[in-house]
């Protein structure tokens, strides 16, 4: 039944919007005062220039930090317009674009958790912009919010009849730009297979996974046609060299690999990391599939996101923008203490409190420093455990709803 908004609700939207705009303006001023370099944006710009000039994409070293190209070749194709813009204009557009994407991300996160009030988007976006993953995303000119929006747009859509030609496109394109979101189609595939094994109707999930695979393959093949040498080099060599991205023990790396490297005081945790990745991947996907089959898509999506961040070789702090739907999910499901604790962690900037930088001091951290430099990964692990205990009991056959 349609509901007519009350006059107070209509008055609440302008107030919420005004508060959000003030927060965004203060954020933009703070970023300018901090003289943010948007160093990753400059790498993207250099990648676009290299493609346009026909250069060797994976031999590129950009900016004064000599940063390499780390994304698949399809991403570089998308960056080709960037060299056409002046750097000052490019930085301004990137900031404005990321702020707009944050609003969309919050809107989709609220849709995911089943909250429909319009003004809540602005009330949530106003403080969310100050959490460390979002701050750092904008500071570096990163694309994390864009990828998260693609993923959530795809997973929160409910097309008539359960499918349309766009099903899976967001997931496939996100994975073609950066491989971490590829776990979402794997989750959909696993859900469909389990549903069929239990005698249910798994086709909607399988169709969604196929759509993502087709979109990913199409984007990847397009890049291979335009950049055959770079594509061959990435998919046969560069992909398997995680050390190119940075030191595993860097305090900004909140993946399992980074946490273990610091804990063991080693630049490469090796077999132990691989074992932990296998265990977390299986357990995380199992919880996500169980949640999805019990009609709890919000839990399923957030569990899948956290699992992907933990098992990736590198998950920099700015990759954890998924803290936004995590906090909203916990809050709307009555887990208020957990929600506030999670919010506090991601607004604390705690990973940066420990010694870091030149000399690789992260290899010599004390107990307290190890704790501070592992807070995001720790919150992720706690969230997975909490998700497992928060799911409702399954109905007959174990499958409650279709996506």
XYZ file of C-alpha atoms in Angstrom:
403
model
C 0.000 0.000 0.000
C 1.379 3.409 -0.939
C 2.023 5.761 1.947
C 1.573 9.523 1.847
C 4.523 11.344 3.390
C 3.657 13.599 6.301
C 4.476 17.342 6.244
C 7.160 16.756 8.874
C 8.783 14.190 6.567
C 8.786 16.715 3.733
C 10.414 19.270 6.032
C 12.966 16.702 7.165
C 14.479 16.201 3.704
C 15.738 19.801 3.215
C 17.213 19.808 6.726
C 18.987 16.496 6.164
C 20.203 17.624 2.743
C 21.514 20.881 4.204
C 23.414 19.073 6.964
C 24.918 16.703 4.384
C 26.014 19.554 2.097
C 27.647 21.361 5.020
C 29.478 18.169 5.974
C 30.604 17.618 2.368
C 31.799 21.241 2.084
C 33.793 20.902 5.311
C 35.208 17.609 4.044
C 36.281 19.181 0.751
C 37.909 22.071 2.623
C 39.716 19.632 4.916
C 41.002 17.668 1.932
C 42.328 20.849 0.339
C 43.940 21.920 3.633
C 45.625 18.514 3.830
C 47.055 19.058 0.308
C 45.893 15.620 -0.817
C 47.867 14.378 -3.799
C 45.258 11.991 -5.243
C 48.237 9.867 -6.130
C 46.197 6.894 -7.374
C 44.208 9.165 -9.663
C 47.497 10.344 -11.144
C 48.442 6.698 -11.748
C 45.116 6.157 -13.530
C 45.839 9.239 -15.639
C 49.279 7.885 -16.522
C 47.738 4.542 -17.467
C 45.316 6.266 -19.798
C 48.171 8.224 -21.385
C 50.202 5.032 -21.825
C 47.336 3.293 -23.604
C 46.809 6.283 -25.880
C 50.521 6.366 -26.708
C 50.737 2.614 -27.281
C 53.224 2.115 -24.451
C 53.948 -0.866 -22.221
C 51.211 -0.682 -19.593
C 52.773 -3.004 -17.014
C 56.236 -1.494 -17.327
C 54.757 1.863 -16.267
C 56.019 3.557 -13.105
C 53.982 6.654 -12.359
C 54.328 9.616 -9.961
C 57.284 10.366 -7.714
C 56.497 7.155 -5.800
C 57.077 5.071 -8.977
C 53.777 3.225 -8.577
C 53.022 0.389 -11.022
C 49.871 -0.520 -12.914
C 47.990 -3.150 -10.901
C 44.482 -3.400 -12.398
C 43.428 -5.535 -15.392
C 43.803 -3.950 -18.844
C 40.088 -3.161 -19.102
C 40.506 -0.570 -16.351
C 43.218 1.187 -18.343
C 40.830 1.470 -21.295
C 38.375 3.298 -19.060
C 41.136 5.682 -17.971
C 41.997 6.852 -21.510
C 39.939 10.097 -21.277
C 41.738 11.220 -18.110
C 44.854 12.685 -19.806
C 42.582 15.080 -21.706
C 41.792 16.936 -18.471
C 43.968 19.378 -16.559
C 45.132 17.834 -13.273
C 43.456 20.480 -11.105
C 40.145 19.982 -12.894
C 40.579 16.233 -12.764
C 41.098 16.319 -8.992
C 38.013 18.495 -8.515
C 35.867 16.228 -10.674
C 37.164 13.143 -8.862
C 36.267 14.646 -5.487
C 32.800 15.687 -6.624
C 32.269 12.338 -8.313
C 33.255 10.367 -5.220
C 30.960 12.445 -3.014
C 28.082 11.787 -5.412
C 28.965 8.090 -5.472
C 28.945 8.035 -1.665
C 25.354 9.282 -1.671
C 24.383 6.582 -4.187
C 26.275 3.967 -2.163
C 24.444 4.972 1.012
C 21.121 4.885 -0.848
C 21.811 1.389 -2.164
C 23.057 0.246 1.260
C 19.816 1.432 2.846
C 17.859 -0.337 0.128
C 19.875 -3.493 0.840
C 18.973 -3.451 4.534
C 15.326 -2.579 3.820
C 15.235 1.043 4.943
C 13.249 3.283 2.589
C 13.044 6.739 4.218
C 14.484 9.269 1.776
C 16.017 11.757 4.207
C 17.984 8.965 5.919
C 20.331 8.901 2.919
C 21.504 12.419 3.724
C 21.705 11.840 7.467
C 23.904 8.782 6.907
C 26.070 10.270 4.139
C 26.908 13.344 6.241
C 29.007 11.441 8.832
C 29.968 8.546 6.527
C 32.197 10.840 4.472
C 34.502 11.207 7.496
C 35.151 7.510 8.106
C 38.709 6.528 7.245
C 38.012 4.297 4.207
C 35.948 7.034 2.532
C 38.381 9.807 3.477
C 41.290 7.804 2.076
C 39.379 6.828 -1.053
C 38.852 10.497 -1.873
C 42.349 11.429 -0.721
C 43.921 9.016 -3.194
C 41.345 9.553 -5.949
C 40.428 5.879 -5.758
C 37.579 3.984 -7.465
C 36.353 1.913 -4.511
C 33.005 3.686 -4.263
C 32.373 3.232 -7.986
C 32.983 -0.517 -7.765
C 30.863 -0.854 -4.626
C 28.016 1.008 -6.330
C 28.198 -1.329 -9.339
C 28.038 -4.355 -7.048
C 25.161 -3.087 -4.900
C 23.221 -1.783 -7.905
C 23.332 -5.271 -9.376
C 22.494 -7.097 -6.144
C 19.658 -4.830 -4.981
C 17.749 -4.812 -8.260
C 14.495 -6.745 -8.430
C 13.628 -6.835 -12.154
C 10.168 -8.027 -13.165
C 10.225 -11.758 -13.737
C 13.472 -12.137 -11.803
C 15.827 -11.281 -14.644
C 16.547 -8.941 -17.532
C 19.403 -8.199 -19.890
C 21.224 -6.169 -17.207
C 21.371 -8.976 -14.665
C 24.994 -9.513 -13.642
C 26.374 -6.605 -15.677
C 27.371 -4.564 -12.625
C 29.184 -7.490 -11.029
C 30.935 -8.457 -14.256
C 32.156 -4.949 -15.003
C 33.336 -4.428 -11.412
C 35.338 -7.663 -11.567
C 36.793 -6.721 -14.969
C 38.097 -3.464 -13.490
C 39.367 -4.991 -10.245
C 39.367 -8.681 -9.425
C 38.218 -8.592 -5.783
C 34.476 -8.263 -6.641
C 34.729 -11.536 -8.590
C 33.811 -13.363 -5.376
C 30.215 -12.137 -5.724
C 29.485 -14.159 -8.906
C 31.152 -17.151 -7.216
C 28.748 -16.673 -4.299
C 25.768 -16.584 -6.686
C 26.995 -19.710 -8.460
C 27.471 -21.550 -5.165
C 23.999 -20.499 -4.006
C 22.392 -21.794 -7.181
C 24.231 -25.103 -6.967
C 23.318 -25.618 -3.291
C 19.687 -24.705 -3.974
C 19.493 -27.328 -6.705
C 21.171 -29.966 -4.548
C 18.537 -29.313 -1.896
C 15.767 -29.777 -4.410
C 15.052 -26.069 -4.803
C 14.987 -23.797 -7.825
C 18.531 -22.554 -8.282
C 18.148 -21.076 -11.755
C 17.763 -17.396 -10.700
C 21.140 -17.440 -8.968
C 22.780 -19.411 -11.751
C 21.376 -17.002 -14.347
C 22.696 -14.061 -12.342
C 26.148 -15.676 -12.143
C 26.106 -16.357 -15.889
C 25.223 -12.741 -16.592
C 28.180 -11.595 -14.500
C 30.487 -14.063 -16.258
C 29.351 -12.862 -19.692
C 29.875 -9.202 -18.757
C 33.297 -9.972 -17.313
C 34.317 -11.993 -20.368
C 33.046 -9.336 -22.757
C 34.976 -6.549 -21.037
C 38.110 -8.674 -20.760
C 37.970 -9.753 -24.402
C 37.455 -6.162 -25.493
C 40.597 -5.198 -23.595
C 42.444 -8.140 -25.152
C 41.429 -7.010 -28.645
C 42.652 -3.458 -28.030
C 45.637 -4.325 -25.806
C 46.700 -7.871 -26.733
C 50.252 -7.687 -25.364
C 49.251 -6.045 -22.080
C 46.375 -8.492 -21.644
C 48.598 -11.499 -22.207
C 51.179 -10.131 -19.793
C 48.624 -9.385 -17.066
C 46.721 -12.676 -17.175
C 49.825 -14.882 -17.466
C 52.362 -13.046 -15.274
C 51.383 -9.832 -13.517
C 48.263 -11.288 -11.906
C 50.362 -13.733 -9.888
C 52.863 -11.205 -8.557
C 51.137 -9.786 -5.498
C 54.395 -8.174 -4.343
C 54.114 -5.609 -7.167
C 51.262 -3.911 -5.338
C 53.290 -3.182 -2.210
C 54.779 -4.758 0.895
C 52.487 -7.358 2.443
C 53.143 -6.042 5.962
C 52.230 -2.438 5.174
C 49.921 -1.164 7.909
C 47.417 -0.116 5.254
C 46.994 -3.757 4.192
C 44.066 -5.008 6.268
C 43.737 -8.340 4.488
C 44.691 -11.605 6.190
C 48.032 -11.533 4.391
C 48.918 -8.167 5.890
C 47.780 -9.108 9.388
C 49.786 -12.351 9.326
C 52.879 -10.681 7.872
C 52.923 -8.191 10.747
C 52.073 -10.824 13.353
C 54.833 -13.190 12.199
C 57.321 -10.361 11.477
C 57.882 -11.666 7.985
C 57.564 -9.987 4.583
C 55.665 -13.003 3.208
C 53.523 -15.324 5.403
C 53.448 -17.987 2.677
C 51.774 -21.329 3.376
C 50.052 -20.211 6.582
C 48.379 -17.377 4.696
C 47.217 -19.702 1.931
C 45.754 -22.072 4.511
C 43.931 -19.250 6.295
C 42.628 -17.917 2.975
C 41.207 -21.316 2.049
C 39.495 -21.696 5.427
C 38.037 -18.155 5.472
C 36.916 -18.389 1.844
C 35.041 -21.646 2.441
C 33.505 -20.549 5.741
C 32.629 -17.069 4.459
C 30.971 -18.384 1.320
C 29.116 -21.003 3.361
C 27.646 -18.313 5.618
C 26.796 -16.094 2.630
C 25.043 -18.950 0.803
C 23.144 -19.943 3.945
C 22.020 -16.353 4.449
C 20.894 -16.005 0.841
C 18.934 -19.243 0.901
C 17.190 -18.086 4.070
C 16.077 -14.859 2.458
C 18.706 -12.674 4.153
C 20.356 -11.006 1.167
C 21.730 -8.102 3.229
C 23.663 -10.497 5.441
C 24.746 -12.520 2.399
C 26.093 -9.500 0.492
C 27.953 -8.047 3.476
C 29.445 -11.423 4.397
C 30.614 -11.907 0.808
C 32.157 -8.427 0.745
C 34.045 -8.950 4.005
C 35.213 -12.401 2.888
C 36.566 -10.934 -0.355
C 38.439 -8.232 1.549
C 39.982 -10.733 3.959
C 41.162 -13.273 1.377
C 42.519 -10.767 -1.148
C 46.346 -10.552 -1.087
C 46.030 -6.814 -0.486
C 43.056 -4.928 0.936
C 44.156 -1.385 1.642
C 42.203 0.538 4.272
C 40.368 2.465 1.547
C 39.005 -0.800 0.152
C 36.932 -1.144 3.336
C 34.232 1.328 2.233
C 31.972 -1.672 2.783
C 31.945 -0.594 6.423
C 28.982 1.645 5.467
C 26.483 -1.173 4.726
C 27.996 -3.226 7.571
C 27.124 -0.566 10.141
C 23.661 -0.029 8.655
C 22.963 -3.760 8.628
C 24.006 -4.246 12.237
C 22.015 -1.203 13.361
C 18.792 -2.132 11.553
C 19.013 -5.737 12.779
C 19.116 -4.649 16.420
C 22.843 -5.161 16.898
C 23.297 -1.596 18.137
C 26.443 -2.186 20.235
C 28.139 -4.015 17.363
C 27.116 -1.263 14.950
C 28.515 1.483 17.175
C 31.702 -0.487 17.775
C 32.182 -1.023 14.046
C 31.531 2.657 13.364
C 34.066 3.652 16.019
C 36.750 1.403 14.541
C 36.362 2.740 11.016
C 36.265 6.347 12.198
C 39.274 5.929 14.488
C 41.998 5.866 11.798
C 43.655 3.343 14.142
C 45.830 1.576 11.515
C 47.707 4.847 11.060
C 48.512 5.221 14.763
C 51.361 2.694 14.502
C 54.844 3.343 13.056
C 54.776 3.045 9.272
C 56.612 4.301 6.225
C 60.239 3.948 5.183
C 62.345 1.289 6.862
C 59.404 -1.154 7.040
C 58.769 -0.671 10.792
C 55.640 -2.829 10.570
C 57.909 -5.898 10.681
C 58.867 -4.996 14.249
C 55.561 -4.101 15.867
C 54.778 -4.666 19.535
C 51.620 -6.319 20.855
C 49.600 -3.103 21.085
C 50.779 -1.968 17.665
C 49.860 -5.344 16.175
C 46.342 -4.971 17.547
C 45.899 -1.451 16.185
C 47.227 -2.423 12.770
C 44.799 -5.348 12.508
C 41.549 -3.667 13.569
C 39.789 -3.749 10.198
C 40.617 -7.393 9.602
C 39.632 -8.153 13.186
C 36.269 -6.442 12.791
C 35.757 -8.383 9.566
C 36.417 -11.706 11.310
C 34.079 -10.820 14.182
C 31.395 -9.788 11.700
C 31.577 -13.155 9.939
C 31.154 -14.956 13.252
C 28.279 -12.675 14.229
C 26.577 -13.182 10.876
C 26.669 -16.940 11.306
C 24.824 -16.717 14.635
C 22.339 -14.063 13.475
C 20.628 -15.977 10.694
C 17.057 -17.241 11.165
C 16.361 -20.934 11.115
C 15.722 -22.470 7.702
C 12.275 -23.509 6.634
C 11.376 -26.871 5.056
C 13.944 -27.807 2.461
C 16.295 -25.080 3.622
C 15.314 -22.656 0.835
C 12.943 -19.831 1.733
C 12.909 -17.342 -1.128
C 14.186 -16.719 -4.606
C 16.370 -13.657 -5.332
